[in-house]
Amino acid sequence: MVLVLFRVILFCLVLSSLAGFSAGLRISERLSDVSANTSISGHLFAGSRFIGNFRTCNLKTRIQWPPHPPGLRFLRDDQANGHKFPRHQSIDRWYVAQLVDHQPRIRKISATQWYQQQSDLETVSTQNSIPSIDHAYERWWLKSFFERVIMRPEKCVPLNRLFFEYGPYLQDIFNGVAGPATQAELVGMSQYVNSFFKAEVMGPRHEFTFQRFMSATYAIDRNSKWQGSNERFTIPEKLDRKLGYLERIISGCQVMKIKSMIPYMQITNQRIYGLLRNMDQKLGSKIRRANVGFSAFAPLYKAYMEQLACEKMAVIGHVYRLADQVSRDLRTAGNLRGADTAALSRWRCILERHKEVIARPQSWRFAIDWDWDHRHSRSHVWYDEEMTNVTACIIVA
């Protein structure tokens, strides 16, 4: 067994010396599959700080997100040891991707190291040398709450009245998102880590993306072909894309293991929940009389965030399921006519490196466990015995 393992490791090392090997590992840069997510984490609404509508409902008054510092400016100020707001000193920074055994791993460096190691950062991706400041609590979560839960076309008029006629309540809520001078639950990281890793697991499309890679479009069976396929993708394309996605979601989970990430999410979430409760208290019976279908905002937000936590943690099961699927795909592909043995060996090495990380769950598996009102009314995710699937998500008061 030891001899076999040694041979596998030796063969992987030989392959890793090939010029195309590390480039093959960085396939996430080339994939159109991630284009839907690259504008999500840290860059949603970047074109405008203002929100003028919730879907089809135009707001009576535009609201705006609290500004936060641009990444490049912050990095320069950081190196110069000067920031406009004292709270900026609390921003956890700088996280980049570093190649370890030809696999990207999350690493923390200083601003000075960023400039010193810029060429090394770019061996992963040019975007890995571009700084960004990211909200730990994703801004789209709050906007999505109002769009998915609160707003209905027929309720647009009464909701506008509640939001604006009795006070600047809606703007107060959105001010609860981390901003420059008041709150700073922000994390500094490279644009690569932000857009290709965190966005993959915290963005709105991760379940859709996972199901697509598990669908018939990416299936490998006895009818699949290595080249000249009548299917949308050949076997090499399917395996490249699946392994690239597996890399991204594992790395995205590792971003969630940054020590400040979930505590910062918790702080922002508690603040927004408190602002919603304050709005409920001030509006009182006006909400019920407005006939919008509910009598308070805060309980709906709490239920929404509990469900969102369940949805986000489902990615843990996705890691196990996708790794198992790729293992089966490799076995099937190896038995088909025209099999490329060198490519199969390369993919097996990549998968084994991913499995080494998966076998250390403490390095990547995370939990979003909201603490409401500091009274330990918390959400819990339960897994099956292999920790491969989320089987239930319940609230324990």
Short mmCIF file of C-alpha atoms in Angstrom, two decimals, residues 18-394:
data_model
loop_
_atom_site.label_atom_id
_atom_site.label_comp_id
_atom_site.label_asym_id
_atom_site.label_seq_id
_atom_site.Cartn_x
_atom_site.Cartn_y
_atom_site.Cartn_z
CA LEU A 18 4.91 19.69 -17.15
CA ALA A 19 4.38 23.20 -18.44
CA GLY A 20 0.66 22.84 -18.92
CA PHE A 21 -0.17 21.32 -15.57
CA SER A 22 -0.53 24.44 -13.44
CA ALA A 23 -2.32 26.20 -16.26
CA GLY A 24 -4.79 23.33 -16.33
CA LEU A 25 -5.43 23.81 -12.66
CA ARG A 26 -6.34 27.45 -13.16
CA ILE A 27 -9.17 26.64 -15.52
CA SER A 28 -11.59 28.67 -13.42
CA GLU A 29 -10.20 31.80 -15.07
CA ARG A 30 -11.22 30.55 -18.51
CA LEU A 31 -14.67 29.25 -17.75
CA SER A 32 -17.74 31.10 -18.83
CA ASP A 33 -19.51 29.14 -16.08
CA VAL A 34 -18.35 31.61 -13.44
CA SER A 35 -19.29 34.75 -15.32
CA ALA A 36 -22.63 34.94 -13.53
CA ASN A 37 -20.88 35.13 -10.17
CA THR A 38 -17.90 37.34 -10.85
CA SER A 39 -19.95 40.48 -10.29
CA ILE A 40 -21.57 39.30 -7.09
CA SER A 41 -19.20 39.20 -4.17
CA GLY A 42 -17.94 42.67 -3.36
CA HIS A 43 -19.09 44.14 -6.67
CA LEU A 44 -22.85 43.85 -6.70
CA PHE A 45 -24.29 47.30 -7.38
CA ALA A 46 -20.75 48.57 -7.97
CA GLY A 47 -22.00 50.53 -10.96
CA SER A 48 -24.28 52.56 -8.70
CA ARG A 49 -24.52 53.13 -4.98
CA PHE A 50 -28.23 53.82 -5.34
CA ILE A 51 -31.25 51.54 -5.34
CA GLY A 52 -34.29 52.92 -7.13
CA ASN A 53 -36.51 49.88 -7.22
CA PHE A 54 -37.22 46.46 -5.82
CA ARG A 55 -37.86 44.50 -8.99
CA THR A 56 -40.93 46.07 -10.63
CA CYS A 57 -41.71 48.40 -7.73
CA ASN A 58 -40.17 51.85 -8.05
CA LEU A 59 -39.24 53.35 -4.72
CA LYS A 60 -40.62 56.77 -3.85
CA THR A 61 -37.13 57.87 -2.87
CA ARG A 62 -33.89 56.27 -3.97
CA ILE A 63 -31.86 54.75 -1.18
CA GLN A 64 -28.14 54.21 -1.16
CA TRP A 65 -25.60 51.79 0.18
CA PRO A 66 -23.10 53.09 2.71
CA PRO A 67 -19.85 53.75 0.83
CA HIS A 68 -16.83 51.61 1.55
CA PRO A 69 -13.20 52.17 0.55
CA PRO A 70 -11.98 51.01 -2.87
CA GLY A 71 -9.51 48.17 -2.57
CA LEU A 72 -6.56 49.78 -4.34
CA ARG A 73 -6.85 53.03 -2.42
CA PHE A 74 -7.13 51.14 0.86
CA LEU A 75 -4.07 49.03 0.04
CA ARG A 76 -2.03 52.15 -0.70
CA ASP A 77 -3.21 53.81 2.50
CA ASP A 78 -2.49 50.62 4.37
CA GLN A 79 1.10 50.56 3.20
CA ALA A 80 1.41 54.25 4.07
CA ASN A 81 -0.12 53.43 7.47
CA GLY A 82 -2.86 56.00 7.20
CA HIS A 83 -6.65 55.69 6.90
CA LYS A 84 -9.42 58.23 6.79
CA PHE A 85 -11.50 56.52 9.46
CA PRO A 86 -10.14 54.88 12.62
CA ARG A 87 -12.57 51.99 12.19
CA HIS A 88 -10.73 51.04 9.01
CA GLN A 89 -8.00 49.67 11.24
CA SER A 90 -10.40 46.90 12.25
CA ILE A 91 -10.81 45.65 8.67
CA ASP A 92 -9.31 42.16 8.46
CA ARG A 93 -6.85 42.06 5.55
CA TRP A 94 -5.18 40.91 3.15
CA TYR A 95 -6.19 37.47 1.91
CA VAL A 96 -4.84 36.10 -1.36
CA ALA A 97 -4.60 32.79 -3.20
CA GLN A 98 -1.26 31.05 -3.19
CA LEU A 99 -0.33 27.94 -5.15
CA VAL A 100 0.58 25.05 -2.83
CA ASP A 101 1.35 21.84 -4.73
CA HIS A 102 -0.22 23.57 -7.73
CA GLN A 103 -3.49 24.12 -5.86
CA PRO A 104 -4.72 27.56 -4.73
CA ARG A 105 -4.83 28.01 -0.96
CA ILE A 106 -5.94 31.04 1.05
CA ARG A 107 -3.12 32.94 2.73
CA LYS A 108 -2.96 36.18 4.72
CA ILE A 109 -0.28 38.75 3.89
CA SER A 110 0.50 42.36 4.79
CA ALA A 111 0.21 45.35 2.46
CA THR A 112 3.99 45.46 2.16
CA GLN A 113 4.12 41.78 1.24
CA TRP A 114 1.41 42.39 -1.34
CA TYR A 115 3.67 44.78 -3.24
CA GLN A 116 6.75 42.62 -2.72
CA GLN A 117 5.05 39.44 -3.92
CA GLN A 118 2.92 40.85 -6.73
CA SER A 119 4.52 38.70 -9.43
CA ASP A 120 4.01 35.59 -7.29
CA LEU A 121 0.37 36.50 -6.77
CA GLU A 122 -0.10 36.78 -10.51
CA THR A 123 1.07 33.20 -11.05
CA VAL A 124 -2.38 32.23 -9.82
CA SER A 125 -4.22 34.94 -11.75
CA THR A 126 -3.75 38.59 -12.64
CA GLN A 127 -6.89 39.21 -10.56
CA ASN A 128 -5.05 37.80 -7.57
CA SER A 129 -2.92 40.96 -7.50
CA ILE A 130 -5.94 43.30 -7.56
CA PRO A 131 -7.10 44.30 -4.04
CA SER A 132 -10.76 44.49 -3.08
CA ILE A 133 -12.69 45.29 0.09
CA ASP A 134 -15.53 42.85 0.61
CA HIS A 135 -18.56 42.90 2.89
CA ALA A 136 -18.53 39.79 5.06
CA TYR A 137 -22.32 40.02 5.08
CA GLU A 138 -23.19 40.05 1.38
CA ARG A 139 -25.13 43.15 0.45
CA TRP A 140 -27.37 41.29 -1.97
CA TRP A 141 -28.80 39.31 0.98
CA LEU A 142 -30.56 42.40 2.29
CA LYS A 143 -31.81 43.59 -1.09
CA SER A 144 -33.00 40.07 -1.88
CA PHE A 145 -34.96 39.98 1.39
CA PHE A 146 -37.03 42.95 0.29
CA GLU A 147 -37.40 41.64 -3.25
CA ARG A 148 -38.14 37.98 -2.50
CA VAL A 149 -40.03 38.23 0.78
CA ILE A 150 -41.50 41.70 1.24
CA MET A 151 -42.27 43.20 -2.13
CA ARG A 152 -45.26 42.23 -4.24
CA PRO A 153 -46.40 44.32 -7.24
CA GLU A 154 -49.82 44.93 -5.73
CA LYS A 155 -48.22 46.04 -2.43
CA CYS A 156 -45.89 48.62 -3.97
CA VAL A 157 -47.93 51.69 -3.00
CA PRO A 158 -48.63 50.81 0.67
CA LEU A 159 -45.06 49.63 1.20
CA ASN A 160 -43.69 52.88 -0.22
CA ARG A 161 -45.88 54.69 2.26
CA LEU A 162 -44.52 52.63 5.16
CA PHE A 163 -40.93 53.06 4.01
CA PHE A 164 -40.96 56.82 3.47
CA GLU A 165 -43.97 58.73 4.82
CA TYR A 166 -43.38 58.08 8.52
CA GLY A 167 -39.60 58.42 8.53
CA PRO A 168 -36.49 57.35 6.59
CA TYR A 169 -36.94 53.77 7.76
CA LEU A 170 -35.76 51.98 4.63
CA GLN A 171 -32.59 54.04 4.40
CA ASP A 172 -31.96 53.37 8.09
CA ILE A 173 -32.09 49.64 7.41
CA PHE A 174 -29.65 49.81 4.50
CA ASN A 175 -27.34 51.99 6.58
CA GLY A 176 -26.91 48.90 8.74
CA VAL A 177 -24.67 47.34 6.10
CA ALA A 178 -20.97 47.81 6.85
CA GLY A 179 -19.83 51.26 5.79
CA PRO A 180 -16.90 53.62 6.28
CA ALA A 181 -17.15 55.46 9.57
CA THR A 182 -19.79 53.63 11.58
CA GLN A 183 -19.35 49.94 10.90
CA ALA A 184 -16.42 48.07 9.41
CA GLU A 185 -17.29 44.38 9.08
CA LEU A 186 -15.21 44.28 5.94
CA VAL A 187 -12.48 41.93 4.76
CA GLY A 188 -9.64 42.84 2.41
CA MET A 189 -8.80 40.21 -0.19
CA SER A 190 -7.70 39.83 -3.76
CA GLN A 191 -10.29 40.18 -6.49
CA TYR A 192 -9.58 36.56 -7.40
CA VAL A 193 -10.41 35.28 -3.92
CA ASN A 194 -13.43 37.55 -3.82
CA SER A 195 -14.99 36.84 -7.20
CA PHE A 196 -13.90 33.29 -7.95
CA PHE A 197 -14.04 31.74 -4.49
CA LYS A 198 -16.29 33.58 -2.04
CA ALA A 199 -18.84 34.49 -4.69
CA GLU A 200 -19.07 30.86 -5.74
CA VAL A 201 -20.44 29.78 -2.37
CA MET A 202 -22.06 32.98 -1.06
CA GLY A 203 -23.51 34.23 -4.35
CA PRO A 204 -27.14 33.68 -5.37
CA ARG A 205 -26.47 31.02 -8.02
CA HIS A 206 -24.43 28.35 -6.26
CA GLU A 207 -27.26 25.78 -6.09
CA PHE A 208 -28.10 26.35 -9.74
CA THR A 209 -24.44 25.97 -10.75
CA PHE A 210 -24.03 22.77 -8.73
CA GLN A 211 -27.15 21.19 -10.20
CA ARG A 212 -25.94 22.04 -13.70
CA PHE A 213 -22.67 20.20 -13.14
CA MET A 214 -24.61 17.21 -11.81
CA SER A 215 -27.04 17.26 -14.75
CA ALA A 216 -27.11 15.19 -17.95
CA THR A 217 -25.25 17.98 -19.75
CA TYR A 218 -22.09 17.06 -17.83
CA ALA A 219 -22.77 13.33 -17.41
CA ILE A 220 -20.14 10.85 -18.58
CA ASP A 221 -21.50 7.45 -19.59
CA ARG A 222 -20.77 4.73 -22.14
CA ASN A 223 -22.14 6.93 -24.93
CA SER A 224 -19.81 9.83 -24.14
CA LYS A 225 -16.91 10.54 -26.48
CA TRP A 226 -13.41 11.83 -25.99
CA GLN A 227 -13.55 13.94 -29.13
CA GLY A 228 -15.93 14.74 -31.94
CA SER A 229 -18.87 14.44 -29.57
CA ASN A 230 -22.41 15.23 -30.63
CA GLU A 231 -22.98 16.37 -27.06
CA ARG A 232 -22.42 19.95 -25.98
CA PHE A 233 -19.10 19.06 -24.31
CA THR A 234 -16.47 16.40 -24.88
CA ILE A 235 -15.18 14.26 -22.01
CA PRO A 236 -12.09 16.48 -21.48
CA GLU A 237 -14.26 19.58 -21.36
CA LYS A 238 -16.64 18.01 -18.85
CA LEU A 239 -13.85 16.88 -16.53
CA ASP A 240 -11.96 20.17 -16.78
CA ARG A 241 -15.09 22.11 -15.88
CA LYS A 242 -16.16 19.83 -13.05
CA LEU A 243 -12.72 19.85 -11.46
CA GLY A 244 -12.50 23.61 -11.87
CA TYR A 245 -15.83 24.04 -10.10
CA LEU A 246 -14.78 21.62 -7.34
CA GLU A 247 -11.65 23.72 -6.82
CA ARG A 248 -13.68 26.90 -6.56
CA ILE A 249 -16.22 25.64 -4.04
CA ILE A 250 -13.56 24.07 -1.81
CA SER A 251 -11.61 27.33 -1.90
CA GLY A 252 -14.81 29.29 -1.30
CA CYS A 253 -15.44 27.23 1.82
CA GLN A 254 -11.89 27.99 2.96
CA VAL A 255 -12.60 31.71 2.57
CA MET A 256 -15.51 31.21 4.97
CA LYS A 257 -13.01 29.79 7.48
CA ILE A 258 -11.21 33.16 7.71
CA LYS A 259 -11.50 33.88 11.43
CA SER A 260 -13.24 37.22 11.05
CA MET A 261 -15.65 36.24 8.27
CA ILE A 262 -18.59 34.65 10.09
CA PRO A 263 -18.24 36.79 13.25
CA TYR A 264 -18.42 39.88 11.01
CA MET A 265 -21.48 38.43 9.28
CA GLN A 266 -23.01 37.87 12.69
CA ILE A 267 -22.45 41.48 13.78
CA THR A 268 -23.96 42.93 10.60
CA ASN A 269 -26.90 40.55 10.73
CA GLN A 270 -27.67 41.42 14.36
CA ARG A 271 -27.50 45.13 13.58
CA ILE A 272 -29.89 44.85 10.61
CA TYR A 273 -32.27 42.67 12.62
CA GLY A 274 -32.24 45.26 15.41
CA LEU A 275 -33.00 48.06 12.93
CA LEU A 276 -35.93 46.08 11.53
CA ARG A 277 -37.29 45.50 15.03
CA ASN A 278 -36.94 49.19 15.73
CA MET A 279 -38.88 49.98 12.55
CA ASP A 280 -41.59 47.49 13.56
CA GLN A 281 -41.87 49.15 16.95
CA LYS A 282 -42.13 52.67 15.52
CA LEU A 283 -44.60 51.77 12.79
CA GLY A 284 -46.66 49.60 15.12
CA SER A 285 -50.20 48.97 13.90
CA LYS A 286 -49.57 50.97 10.73
CA ILE A 287 -48.05 47.85 9.17
CA ARG A 288 -51.18 45.78 9.77
CA ARG A 289 -53.47 48.58 8.60
CA ALA A 290 -51.44 48.95 5.40
CA ASN A 291 -52.73 45.50 4.42
CA VAL A 292 -49.40 44.30 3.04
CA GLY A 293 -49.87 40.71 4.18
CA PHE A 294 -47.86 40.78 7.41
CA SER A 295 -47.68 42.74 10.64
CA ALA A 296 -43.91 42.95 11.23
CA PHE A 297 -40.71 42.94 9.18
CA ALA A 298 -38.21 41.49 11.67
CA PRO A 299 -39.75 37.98 12.02
CA LEU A 300 -39.82 37.63 8.24
CA TYR A 301 -36.18 38.69 8.03
CA LYS A 302 -35.22 36.16 10.69
CA ALA A 303 -36.93 33.32 8.83
CA TYR A 304 -35.35 34.46 5.56
CA MET A 305 -31.84 34.54 7.01
CA GLU A 306 -32.25 31.13 8.63
CA GLN A 307 -33.24 29.69 5.28
CA LEU A 308 -30.39 31.50 3.56
CA ALA A 309 -27.90 30.00 6.03
CA CYS A 310 -29.22 26.53 5.18
CA GLU A 311 -28.90 27.23 1.48
CA LYS A 312 -25.33 28.45 1.83
CA MET A 313 -24.17 25.56 3.96
CA ALA A 314 -25.55 23.11 1.41
CA VAL A 315 -22.29 23.70 -0.47
CA ILE A 316 -20.58 21.41 2.06
CA GLY A 317 -22.61 18.49 0.78
CA HIS A 318 -21.95 19.62 -2.77
CA VAL A 319 -18.21 19.21 -2.25
CA TYR A 320 -18.57 15.55 -1.25
CA ARG A 321 -21.10 14.72 -3.94
CA LEU A 322 -19.16 16.35 -6.74
CA ALA A 323 -15.88 14.70 -5.71
CA ASP A 324 -17.62 11.30 -5.72
CA GLN A 325 -19.17 12.03 -9.10
CA VAL A 326 -15.83 12.97 -10.64
CA SER A 327 -14.34 9.73 -9.28
CA ARG A 328 -17.04 7.75 -11.06
CA ASP A 329 -16.60 9.84 -14.20
CA LEU A 330 -12.90 9.07 -14.32
CA ARG A 331 -13.54 5.34 -14.02
CA THR A 332 -16.14 5.46 -16.78
CA ALA A 333 -14.02 7.64 -19.06
CA GLY A 334 -11.05 5.32 -18.68
CA ASN A 335 -13.02 2.42 -20.14
CA LEU A 336 -14.14 4.26 -23.27
CA ARG A 337 -12.59 4.06 -26.72
CA GLY A 338 -9.87 6.60 -27.38
CA ALA A 339 -9.20 7.27 -23.70
CA ASP A 340 -6.35 9.71 -23.12
CA THR A 341 -4.33 7.97 -20.42
CA ALA A 342 -2.05 10.95 -19.78
CA ALA A 343 -5.01 13.28 -19.30
CA LEU A 344 -6.74 10.74 -17.06
CA SER A 345 -3.64 10.52 -14.88
CA ARG A 346 -3.46 14.29 -14.63
CA TRP A 347 -7.12 14.55 -13.60
CA ARG A 348 -6.70 11.77 -11.05
CA CYS A 349 -3.81 13.67 -9.49
CA ILE A 350 -5.88 16.85 -9.33
CA LEU A 351 -8.79 14.99 -7.75
CA GLU A 352 -6.51 13.31 -5.20
CA ARG A 353 -5.16 16.70 -4.15
CA HIS A 354 -8.72 17.93 -3.67
CA LYS A 355 -9.56 14.82 -1.67
CA GLU A 356 -6.60 15.45 0.61
CA VAL A 357 -8.18 18.78 1.53
CA ILE A 358 -11.65 17.25 1.85
CA ALA A 359 -10.23 14.67 4.27
CA ARG A 360 -9.33 17.57 6.61
CA PRO A 361 -12.83 18.98 7.28
CA GLN A 362 -11.59 21.43 9.90
CA SER A 363 -9.74 23.28 7.14
CA TRP A 364 -12.77 24.01 4.99
CA ARG A 365 -16.11 23.03 6.50
CA PHE A 366 -17.94 26.03 7.98
CA ALA A 367 -21.20 26.75 9.79
CA ILE A 368 -23.38 29.85 9.70
CA ASP A 369 -25.19 29.77 13.02
CA TRP A 370 -27.07 33.02 13.59
CA ASP A 371 -27.29 34.32 17.14
CA TRP A 372 -30.50 36.33 17.51
CA ASP A 373 -30.68 38.91 20.30
CA HIS A 374 -27.73 37.21 22.02
CA ARG A 375 -30.21 34.76 23.55
CA HIS A 376 -28.93 31.72 21.69
CA SER A 377 -31.95 31.12 19.52
CA ARG A 378 -29.93 29.46 16.84
CA SER A 379 -30.12 27.55 13.59
CA HIS A 380 -28.62 24.12 13.20
CA VAL A 381 -27.75 22.03 10.19
CA TRP A 382 -27.87 18.27 10.49
CA TYR A 383 -25.89 16.00 8.18
CA ASP A 384 -26.02 12.32 7.40
CA GLU A 385 -23.33 10.05 8.83
CA GLU A 386 -20.84 10.75 6.05
CA MET A 387 -21.46 14.51 6.36
CA THR A 388 -22.24 14.45 2.65
CA ASN A 389 -25.72 15.93 2.50
CA VAL A 390 -27.69 18.45 4.45
CA THR A 391 -30.71 16.41 5.52
CA ALA A 392 -32.56 18.96 7.62
CA CYS A 393 -32.27 22.52 8.74
CA ILE A 394 -34.26 23.32 11.85
#
